[in-house]
GROMACS .gro file of C-alpha atoms in nm:
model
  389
    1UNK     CA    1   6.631   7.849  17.224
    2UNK     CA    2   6.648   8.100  17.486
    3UNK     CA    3   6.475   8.420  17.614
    4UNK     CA    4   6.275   8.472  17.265
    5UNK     CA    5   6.137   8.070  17.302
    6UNK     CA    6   5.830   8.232  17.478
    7UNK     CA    7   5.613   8.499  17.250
    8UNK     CA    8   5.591   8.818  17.341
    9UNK     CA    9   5.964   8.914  17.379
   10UNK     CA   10   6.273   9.027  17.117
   11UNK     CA   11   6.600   9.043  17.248
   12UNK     CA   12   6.950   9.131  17.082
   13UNK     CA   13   7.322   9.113  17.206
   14UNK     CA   14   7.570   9.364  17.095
   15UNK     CA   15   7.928   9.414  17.116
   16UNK     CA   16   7.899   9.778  17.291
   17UNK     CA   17   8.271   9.784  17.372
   18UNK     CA   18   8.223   9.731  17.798
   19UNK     CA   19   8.428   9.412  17.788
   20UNK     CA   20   8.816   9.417  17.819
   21UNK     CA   21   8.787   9.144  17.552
   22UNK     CA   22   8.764   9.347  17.190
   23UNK     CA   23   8.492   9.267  16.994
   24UNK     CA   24   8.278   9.061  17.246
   25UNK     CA   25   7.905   9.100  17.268
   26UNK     CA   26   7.891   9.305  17.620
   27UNK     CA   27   7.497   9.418  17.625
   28UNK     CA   28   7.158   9.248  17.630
   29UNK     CA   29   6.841   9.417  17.600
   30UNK     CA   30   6.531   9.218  17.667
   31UNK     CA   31   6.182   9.329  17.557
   32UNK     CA   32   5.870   9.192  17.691
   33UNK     CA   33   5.618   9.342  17.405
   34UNK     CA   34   5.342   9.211  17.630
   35UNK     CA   35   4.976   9.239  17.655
   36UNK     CA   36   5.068   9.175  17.997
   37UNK     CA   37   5.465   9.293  18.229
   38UNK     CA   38   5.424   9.104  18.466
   39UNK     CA   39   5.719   9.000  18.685
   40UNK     CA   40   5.883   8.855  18.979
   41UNK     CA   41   6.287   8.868  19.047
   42UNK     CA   42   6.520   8.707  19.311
   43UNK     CA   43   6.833   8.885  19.435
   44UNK     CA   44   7.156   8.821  19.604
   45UNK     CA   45   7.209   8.899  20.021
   46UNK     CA   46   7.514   9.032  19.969
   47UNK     CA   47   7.515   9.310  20.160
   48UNK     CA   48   7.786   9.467  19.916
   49UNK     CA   49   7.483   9.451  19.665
   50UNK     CA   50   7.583   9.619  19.296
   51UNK     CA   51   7.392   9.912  19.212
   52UNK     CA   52   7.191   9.776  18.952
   53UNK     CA   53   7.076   9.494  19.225
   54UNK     CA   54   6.988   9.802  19.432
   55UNK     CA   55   6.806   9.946  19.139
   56UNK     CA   56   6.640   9.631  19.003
   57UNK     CA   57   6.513   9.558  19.335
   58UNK     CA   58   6.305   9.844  19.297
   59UNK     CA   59   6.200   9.837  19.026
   60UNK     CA   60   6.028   9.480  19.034
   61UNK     CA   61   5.906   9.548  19.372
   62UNK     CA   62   5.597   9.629  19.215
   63UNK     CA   63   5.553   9.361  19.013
   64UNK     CA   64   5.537   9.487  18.676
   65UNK     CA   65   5.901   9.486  18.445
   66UNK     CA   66   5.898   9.619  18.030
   67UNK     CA   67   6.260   9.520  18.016
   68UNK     CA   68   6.569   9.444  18.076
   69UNK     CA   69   6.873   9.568  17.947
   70UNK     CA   70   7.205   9.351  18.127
   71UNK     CA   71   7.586   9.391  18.063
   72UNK     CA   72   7.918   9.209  18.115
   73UNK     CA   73   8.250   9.342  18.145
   74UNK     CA   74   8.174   9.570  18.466
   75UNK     CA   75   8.022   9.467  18.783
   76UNK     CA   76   7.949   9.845  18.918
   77UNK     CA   77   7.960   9.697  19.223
   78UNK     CA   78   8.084   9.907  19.497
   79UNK     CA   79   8.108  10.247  19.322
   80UNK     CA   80   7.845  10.462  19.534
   81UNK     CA   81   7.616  10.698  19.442
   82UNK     CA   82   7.775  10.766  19.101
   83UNK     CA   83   7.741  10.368  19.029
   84UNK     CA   84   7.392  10.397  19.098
   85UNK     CA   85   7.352  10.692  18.864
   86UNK     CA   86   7.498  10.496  18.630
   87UNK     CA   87   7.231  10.207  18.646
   88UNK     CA   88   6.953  10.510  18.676
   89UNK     CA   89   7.066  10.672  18.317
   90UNK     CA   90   7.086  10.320  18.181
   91UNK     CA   91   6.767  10.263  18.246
   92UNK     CA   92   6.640  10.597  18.131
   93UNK     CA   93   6.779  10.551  17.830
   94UNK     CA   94   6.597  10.180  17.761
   95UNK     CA   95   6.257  10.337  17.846
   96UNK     CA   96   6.304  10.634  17.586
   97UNK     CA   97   6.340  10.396  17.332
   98UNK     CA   98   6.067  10.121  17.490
   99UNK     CA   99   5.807  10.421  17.545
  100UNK     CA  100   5.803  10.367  17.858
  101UNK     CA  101   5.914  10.477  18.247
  102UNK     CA  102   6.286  10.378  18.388
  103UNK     CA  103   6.097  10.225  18.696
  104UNK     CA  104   5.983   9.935  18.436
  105UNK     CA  105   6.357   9.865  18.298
  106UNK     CA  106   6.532   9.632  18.572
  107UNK     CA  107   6.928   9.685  18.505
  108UNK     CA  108   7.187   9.362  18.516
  109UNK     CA  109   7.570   9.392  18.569
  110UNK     CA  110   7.827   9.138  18.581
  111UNK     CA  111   8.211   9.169  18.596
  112UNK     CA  112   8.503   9.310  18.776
  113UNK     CA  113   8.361   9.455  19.127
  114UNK     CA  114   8.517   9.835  19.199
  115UNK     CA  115   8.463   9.980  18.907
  116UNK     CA  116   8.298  10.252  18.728
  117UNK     CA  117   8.145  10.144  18.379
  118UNK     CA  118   8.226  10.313  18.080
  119UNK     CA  119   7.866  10.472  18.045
  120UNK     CA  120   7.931  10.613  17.669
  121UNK     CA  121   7.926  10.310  17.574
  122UNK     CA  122   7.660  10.111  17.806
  123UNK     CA  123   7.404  10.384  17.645
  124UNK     CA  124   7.524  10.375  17.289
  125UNK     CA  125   7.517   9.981  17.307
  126UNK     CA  126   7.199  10.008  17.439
  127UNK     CA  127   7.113  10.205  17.101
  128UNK     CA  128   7.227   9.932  16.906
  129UNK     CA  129   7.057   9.666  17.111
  130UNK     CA  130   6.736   9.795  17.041
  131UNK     CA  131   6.814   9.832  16.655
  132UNK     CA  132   6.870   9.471  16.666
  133UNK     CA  133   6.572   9.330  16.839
  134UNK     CA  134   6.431   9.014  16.685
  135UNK     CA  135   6.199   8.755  16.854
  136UNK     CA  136   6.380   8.486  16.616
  137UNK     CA  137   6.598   8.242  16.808
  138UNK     CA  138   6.949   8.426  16.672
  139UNK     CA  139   6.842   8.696  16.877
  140UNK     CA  140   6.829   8.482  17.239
  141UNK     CA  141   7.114   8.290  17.131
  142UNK     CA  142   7.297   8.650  17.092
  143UNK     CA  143   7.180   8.776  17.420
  144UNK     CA  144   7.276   8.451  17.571
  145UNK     CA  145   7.626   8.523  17.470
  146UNK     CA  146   7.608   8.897  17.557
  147UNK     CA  147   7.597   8.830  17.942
  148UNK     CA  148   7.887   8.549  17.998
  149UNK     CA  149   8.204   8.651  18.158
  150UNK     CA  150   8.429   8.348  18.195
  151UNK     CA  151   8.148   8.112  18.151
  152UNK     CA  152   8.284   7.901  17.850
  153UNK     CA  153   7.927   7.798  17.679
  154UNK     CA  154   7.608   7.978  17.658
  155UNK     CA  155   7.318   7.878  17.909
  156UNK     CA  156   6.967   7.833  17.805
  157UNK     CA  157   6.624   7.668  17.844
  158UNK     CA  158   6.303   7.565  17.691
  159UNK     CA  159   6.002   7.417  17.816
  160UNK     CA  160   5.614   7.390  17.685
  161UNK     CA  161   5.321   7.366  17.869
  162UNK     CA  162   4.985   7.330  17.790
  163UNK     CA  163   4.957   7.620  17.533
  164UNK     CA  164   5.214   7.855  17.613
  165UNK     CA  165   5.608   7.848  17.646
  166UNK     CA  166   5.933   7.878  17.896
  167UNK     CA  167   6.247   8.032  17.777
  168UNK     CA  168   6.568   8.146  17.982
  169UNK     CA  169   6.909   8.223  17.968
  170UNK     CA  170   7.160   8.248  18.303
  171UNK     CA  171   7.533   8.318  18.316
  172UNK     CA  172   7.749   8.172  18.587
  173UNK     CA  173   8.090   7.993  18.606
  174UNK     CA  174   8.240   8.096  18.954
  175UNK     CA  175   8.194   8.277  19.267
  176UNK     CA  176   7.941   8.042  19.338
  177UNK     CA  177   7.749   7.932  19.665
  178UNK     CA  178   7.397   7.907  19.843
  179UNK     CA  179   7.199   8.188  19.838
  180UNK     CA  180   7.266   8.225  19.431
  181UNK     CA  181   7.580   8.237  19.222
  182UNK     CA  182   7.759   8.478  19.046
  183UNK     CA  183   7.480   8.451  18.821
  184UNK     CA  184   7.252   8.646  18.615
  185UNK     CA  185   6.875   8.492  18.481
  186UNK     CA  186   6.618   8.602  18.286
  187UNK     CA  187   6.352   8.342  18.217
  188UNK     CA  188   6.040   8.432  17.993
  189UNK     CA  189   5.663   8.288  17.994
  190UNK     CA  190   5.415   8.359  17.740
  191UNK     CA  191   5.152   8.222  18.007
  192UNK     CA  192   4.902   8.493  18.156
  193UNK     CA  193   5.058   8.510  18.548
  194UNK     CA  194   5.031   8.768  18.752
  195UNK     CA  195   5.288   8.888  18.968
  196UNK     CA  196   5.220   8.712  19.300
  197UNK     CA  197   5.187   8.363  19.143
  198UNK     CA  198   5.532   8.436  18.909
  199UNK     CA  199   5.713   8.508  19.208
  200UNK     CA  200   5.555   8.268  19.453
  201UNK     CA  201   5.677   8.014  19.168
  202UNK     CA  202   6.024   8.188  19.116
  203UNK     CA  203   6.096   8.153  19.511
  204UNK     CA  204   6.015   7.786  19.597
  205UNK     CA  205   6.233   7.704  19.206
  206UNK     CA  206   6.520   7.903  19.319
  207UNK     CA  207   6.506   7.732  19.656
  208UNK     CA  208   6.587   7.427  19.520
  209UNK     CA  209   6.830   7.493  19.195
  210UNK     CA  210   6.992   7.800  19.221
  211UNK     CA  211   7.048   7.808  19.596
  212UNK     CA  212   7.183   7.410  19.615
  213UNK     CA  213   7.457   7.463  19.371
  214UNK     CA  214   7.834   7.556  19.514
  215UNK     CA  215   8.153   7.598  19.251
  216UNK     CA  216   8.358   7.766  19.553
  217UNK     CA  217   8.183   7.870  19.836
  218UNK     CA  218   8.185   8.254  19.744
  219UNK     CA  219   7.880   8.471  19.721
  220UNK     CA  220   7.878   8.721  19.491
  221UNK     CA  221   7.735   9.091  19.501
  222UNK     CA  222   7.561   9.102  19.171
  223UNK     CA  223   7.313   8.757  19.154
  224UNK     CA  224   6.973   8.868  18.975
  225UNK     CA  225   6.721   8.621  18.864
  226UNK     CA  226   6.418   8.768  18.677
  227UNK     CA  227   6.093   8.590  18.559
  228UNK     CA  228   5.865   8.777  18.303
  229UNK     CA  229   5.528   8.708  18.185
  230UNK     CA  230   5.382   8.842  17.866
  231UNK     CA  231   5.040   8.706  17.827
  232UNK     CA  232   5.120   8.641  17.449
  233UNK     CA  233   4.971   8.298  17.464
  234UNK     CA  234   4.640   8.435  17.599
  235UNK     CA  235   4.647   8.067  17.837
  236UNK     CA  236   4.609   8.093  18.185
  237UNK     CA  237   4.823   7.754  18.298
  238UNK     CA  238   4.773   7.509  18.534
  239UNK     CA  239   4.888   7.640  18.864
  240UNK     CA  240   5.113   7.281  18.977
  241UNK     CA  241   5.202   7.285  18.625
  242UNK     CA  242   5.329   7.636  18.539
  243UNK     CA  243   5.533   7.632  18.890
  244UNK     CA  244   5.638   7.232  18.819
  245UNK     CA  245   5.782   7.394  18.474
  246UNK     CA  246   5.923   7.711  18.635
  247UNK     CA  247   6.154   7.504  18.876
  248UNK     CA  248   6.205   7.259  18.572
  249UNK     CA  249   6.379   7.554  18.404
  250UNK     CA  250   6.546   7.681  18.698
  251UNK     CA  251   6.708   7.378  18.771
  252UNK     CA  252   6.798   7.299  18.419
  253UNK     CA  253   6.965   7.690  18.430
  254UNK     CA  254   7.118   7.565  18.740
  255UNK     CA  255   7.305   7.215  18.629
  256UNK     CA  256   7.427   7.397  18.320
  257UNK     CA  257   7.626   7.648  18.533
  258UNK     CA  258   7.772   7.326  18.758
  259UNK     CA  259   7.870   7.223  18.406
  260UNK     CA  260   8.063   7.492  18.292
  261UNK     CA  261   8.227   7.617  18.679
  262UNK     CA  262   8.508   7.772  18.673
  263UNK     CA  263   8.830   7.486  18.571
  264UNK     CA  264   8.594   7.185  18.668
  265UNK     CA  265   8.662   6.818  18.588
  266UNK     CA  266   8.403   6.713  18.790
  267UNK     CA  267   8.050   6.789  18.849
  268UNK     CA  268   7.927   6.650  19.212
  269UNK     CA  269   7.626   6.548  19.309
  270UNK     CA  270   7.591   6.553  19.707
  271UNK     CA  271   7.271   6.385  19.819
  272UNK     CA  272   7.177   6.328  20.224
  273UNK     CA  273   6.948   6.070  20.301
  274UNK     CA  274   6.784   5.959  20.662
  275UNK     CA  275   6.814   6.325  20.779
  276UNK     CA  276   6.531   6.411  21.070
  277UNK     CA  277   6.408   6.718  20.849
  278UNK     CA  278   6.459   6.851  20.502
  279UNK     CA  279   6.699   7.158  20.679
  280UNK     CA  280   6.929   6.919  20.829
  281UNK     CA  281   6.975   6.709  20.537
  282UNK     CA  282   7.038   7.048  20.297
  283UNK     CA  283   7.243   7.137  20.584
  284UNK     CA  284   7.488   6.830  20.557
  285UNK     CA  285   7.524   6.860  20.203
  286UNK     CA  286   7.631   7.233  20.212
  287UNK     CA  287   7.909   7.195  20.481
  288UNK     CA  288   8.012   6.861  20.265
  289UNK     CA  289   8.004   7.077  19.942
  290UNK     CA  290   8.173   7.354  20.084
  291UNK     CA  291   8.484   7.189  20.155
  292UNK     CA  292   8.795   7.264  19.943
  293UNK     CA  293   9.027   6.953  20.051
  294UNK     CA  294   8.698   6.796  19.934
  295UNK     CA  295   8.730   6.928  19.604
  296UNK     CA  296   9.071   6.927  19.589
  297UNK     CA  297   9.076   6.561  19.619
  298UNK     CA  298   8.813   6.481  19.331
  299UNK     CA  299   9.012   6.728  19.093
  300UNK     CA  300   9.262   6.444  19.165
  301UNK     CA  301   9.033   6.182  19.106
  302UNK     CA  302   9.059   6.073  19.461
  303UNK     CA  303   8.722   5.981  19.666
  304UNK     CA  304   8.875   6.019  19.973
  305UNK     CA  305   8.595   5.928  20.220
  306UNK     CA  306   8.761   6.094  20.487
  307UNK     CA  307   8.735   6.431  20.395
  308UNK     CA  308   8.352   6.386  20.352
  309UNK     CA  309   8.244   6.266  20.688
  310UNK     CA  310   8.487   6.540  20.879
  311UNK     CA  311   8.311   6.833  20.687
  312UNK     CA  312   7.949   6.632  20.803
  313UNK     CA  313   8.113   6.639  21.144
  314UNK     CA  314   8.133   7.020  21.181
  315UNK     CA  315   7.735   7.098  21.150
  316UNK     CA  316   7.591   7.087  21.505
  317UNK     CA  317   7.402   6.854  21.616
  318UNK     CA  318   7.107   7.091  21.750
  319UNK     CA  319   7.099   7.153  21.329
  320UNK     CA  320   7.124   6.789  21.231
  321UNK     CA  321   7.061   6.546  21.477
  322UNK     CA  322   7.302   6.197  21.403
  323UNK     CA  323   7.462   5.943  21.522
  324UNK     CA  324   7.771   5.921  21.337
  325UNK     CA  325   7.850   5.568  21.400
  326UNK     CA  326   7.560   5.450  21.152
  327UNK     CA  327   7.603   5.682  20.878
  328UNK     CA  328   7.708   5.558  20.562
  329UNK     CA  329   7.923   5.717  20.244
  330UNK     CA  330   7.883   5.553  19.890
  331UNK     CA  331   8.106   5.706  19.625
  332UNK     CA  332   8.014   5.630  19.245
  333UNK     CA  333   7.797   5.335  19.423
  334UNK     CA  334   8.094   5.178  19.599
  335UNK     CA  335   8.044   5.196  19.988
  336UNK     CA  336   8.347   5.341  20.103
  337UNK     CA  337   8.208   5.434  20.433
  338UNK     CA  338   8.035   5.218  20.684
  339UNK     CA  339   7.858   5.260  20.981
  340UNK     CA  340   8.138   5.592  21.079
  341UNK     CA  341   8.416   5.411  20.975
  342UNK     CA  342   8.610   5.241  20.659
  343UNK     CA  343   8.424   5.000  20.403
  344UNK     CA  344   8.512   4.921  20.110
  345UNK     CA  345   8.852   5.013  19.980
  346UNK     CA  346   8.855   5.367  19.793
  347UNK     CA  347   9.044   5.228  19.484
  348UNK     CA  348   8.748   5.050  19.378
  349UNK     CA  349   8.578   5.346  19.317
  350UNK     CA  350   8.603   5.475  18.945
  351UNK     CA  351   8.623   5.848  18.906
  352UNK     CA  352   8.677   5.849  18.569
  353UNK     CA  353   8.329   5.976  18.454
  354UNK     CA  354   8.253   6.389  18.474
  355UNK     CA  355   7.964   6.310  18.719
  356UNK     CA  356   8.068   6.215  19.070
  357UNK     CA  357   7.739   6.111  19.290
  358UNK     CA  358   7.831   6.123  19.660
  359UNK     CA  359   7.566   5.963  19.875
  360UNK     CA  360   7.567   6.005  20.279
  361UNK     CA  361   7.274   5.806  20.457
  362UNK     CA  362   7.210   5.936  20.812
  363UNK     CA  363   7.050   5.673  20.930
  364UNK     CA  364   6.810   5.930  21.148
  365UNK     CA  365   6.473   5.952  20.915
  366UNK     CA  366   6.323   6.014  20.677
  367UNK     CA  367   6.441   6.352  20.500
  368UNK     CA  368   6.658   6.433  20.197
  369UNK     CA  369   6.852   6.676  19.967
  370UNK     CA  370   7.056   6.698  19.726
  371UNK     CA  371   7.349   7.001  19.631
  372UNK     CA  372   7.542   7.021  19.361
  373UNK     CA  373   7.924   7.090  19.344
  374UNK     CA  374   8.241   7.129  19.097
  375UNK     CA  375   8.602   7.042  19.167
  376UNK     CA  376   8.866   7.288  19.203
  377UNK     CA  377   9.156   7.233  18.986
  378UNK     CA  378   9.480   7.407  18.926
  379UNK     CA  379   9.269   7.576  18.598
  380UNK     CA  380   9.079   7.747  18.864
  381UNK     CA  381   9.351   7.921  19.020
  382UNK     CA  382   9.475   8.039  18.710
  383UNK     CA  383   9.167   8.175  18.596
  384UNK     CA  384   9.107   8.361  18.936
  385UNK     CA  385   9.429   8.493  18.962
  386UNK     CA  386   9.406   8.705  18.668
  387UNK     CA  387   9.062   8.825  18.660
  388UNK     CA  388   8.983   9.028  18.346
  389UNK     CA  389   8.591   9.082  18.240
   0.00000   0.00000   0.00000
């Protein structure tokens, strides 16, 4: 299930010939048929922003969004003017065949940053995509695959409520960090939401899923995350519940991508406890998340405590007040850190299974949070070094 889970919207995913990779579906088109367009979207803070981030942003600034049509193979980030064009007549194109204006098509891009895309073939995909439009679940499953770049699985979600539906697909593998991924999102609601409430729900759900996961510390110019409401289920939900199912589905989006980073052998769970607020705990876990000898040393199945409480050390103190003498590291439930200093041995730790839980304990309140991180293996590099999209 995917985008099409929730009435209301079709979706397709072509092969439109934008990918370096022949024969690869390149272009999504998703159709919200309605009665209602409402919508909400996130964005990266990049301030190399693509242009169809620059164009999107518009677009769902007023809160209503017919569709969206997304690509991979071709960032068109950092192409000027003539990049932006490019997203404009994209869009144009979608609303002729929707019936409707190109300030209700929100544009998606993902790829290889600096270049132009081969706009012939963007707009005559886009003709095909809409020729193929089904709200059967081959149809998300097709524009699930349409958007992935070097992710090596599809991404997708499904939730119900009480009488109406969740769908959503994201794409995301590397250039990863807080404030997004190199990601793109669409999630779809049958519920009746206005705008406000979708993207008063979208905020606090990206808050804590898409913006607490790191593959490699890099932010990337493209992220979009887009939540659309059709009305099709003609239910107005349970405020707690509808944004309880929202960040559900966001965080669901967000595990998968941990799961499928870039070369990972490890997925890492990073969770501070005994932090004096929320920020200082979230805080903690980035810095220890963000650390590449860190990583380096999982991908080699080697929980070396060390390298944990040294990144902790570098956020200051007026951020996260500690004392480091009482703060405690468990590894796979083995205490290898006690009290700022060794504890049990590290070779009783096993780090044999994909999921490695590292838990730090401040010992200075109450507060928590949690980050998730991947490994970085020699696959990494080699994937990274020859970038094709």
């Amino acid at each position: 299930m995917s985008v099409t889970f929730a009435k209301g919207f079709s979706a397709a995913g072509v092969a439109a010939g934008i990918s370096s990779i022949e024969g690869k579906k390149d272009l999504a088109l998703v159709v919200n048929q309605g009665p209602l367009d409402s919508a909400a979207g996130v964005f990266t803070f990049n301030r190399f922003c693509a242009a169809p981030v620059q164009w999107s942003r518009k677009t769902v600034a007023d809160g209503h969004i017919k569709a969206v049509v997304l690509n991979s193979g071709g960032a068109n980030a950092c192409t000027g003017q003539a990049g932006y064009e490019q997203s404009a007549a994209t869009a144009k194109k979608v609303a002729e065949l929707v019936g409707t204006q190109p300030d209700e098509i929100a544009v998606c891009s993902t790829g290889l940053i600096g270049e132009l895309l081969p706009l012939d073939h963007v707009l005559s995909g886009v003709e095909s995509a809409y020729a193929a439009l089904s709200d059967d679940d081959q149809a998300g499953s097709d524009a699930s695959h349409a958007i992935m770049t070097t992710d090596t699985k599809p991404k997708t979600v499904s939730l119900e409520g009480d009488g109406y539906r969740i769908g959503g697909m994201v794409k995301g593998s590397g250039m990863i960090a807080p404030q997004l991924a190199t990601m793109l999102c669409v999630i779809t609601t049958d519920a009746a939401v206005g705008a406000g409430q979708l993207q008063a729900a979208l905020n606090a759900a990206v808050d804590h899923s898409f913006n607490r996961i790191d593959v490699d510390g890099c932010m990337s110019t493209n992220d979009t995350v887009l939540l659309l409401a059709s009305g099709a289920s003609d239910v107005e939900p349970d405020p707690d519940e509808f944004n309880a199912l929202v960040a559900k589905a966001c965080a669901s989006l967000a595990r998968q991508i941990i799961g499928d980073g870039e070369g990972a052998s490890h997925d890492v769970r990073i969770t501070v406890t005994g932090a004096t607020t929320e920020s200082a705990a979230l805080a903690c876990a980035r810095a220890v998340a963000a650390s590449n000898l860190l990583k380096c040393a999982i991908a080699g199945n080697d929980p070396n405590w060390g390298r944990i409480v040294s990144s902790l050390g570098t956020v200051p103190v007026e951020e996260a007040p500690y004392d480091s003498q009482k703060v405690t590291v468990d590894v796979n439930g083995v205490r290898i850190c006690e009290n700022g200093g060794a504890g049990r041995d590290r070779s009783e730790v096993d780090m044999t299974p994909r999921e490695v839980h590292i838990d730090i304990d401040l010992n200075a309140g109450d507060e928590q949070a949690t980050v998730w991180t991947d490994d970085l293996t020699h696959e990494y590099v080699h994937i990274n070094a020859d970038y094709e999209s």
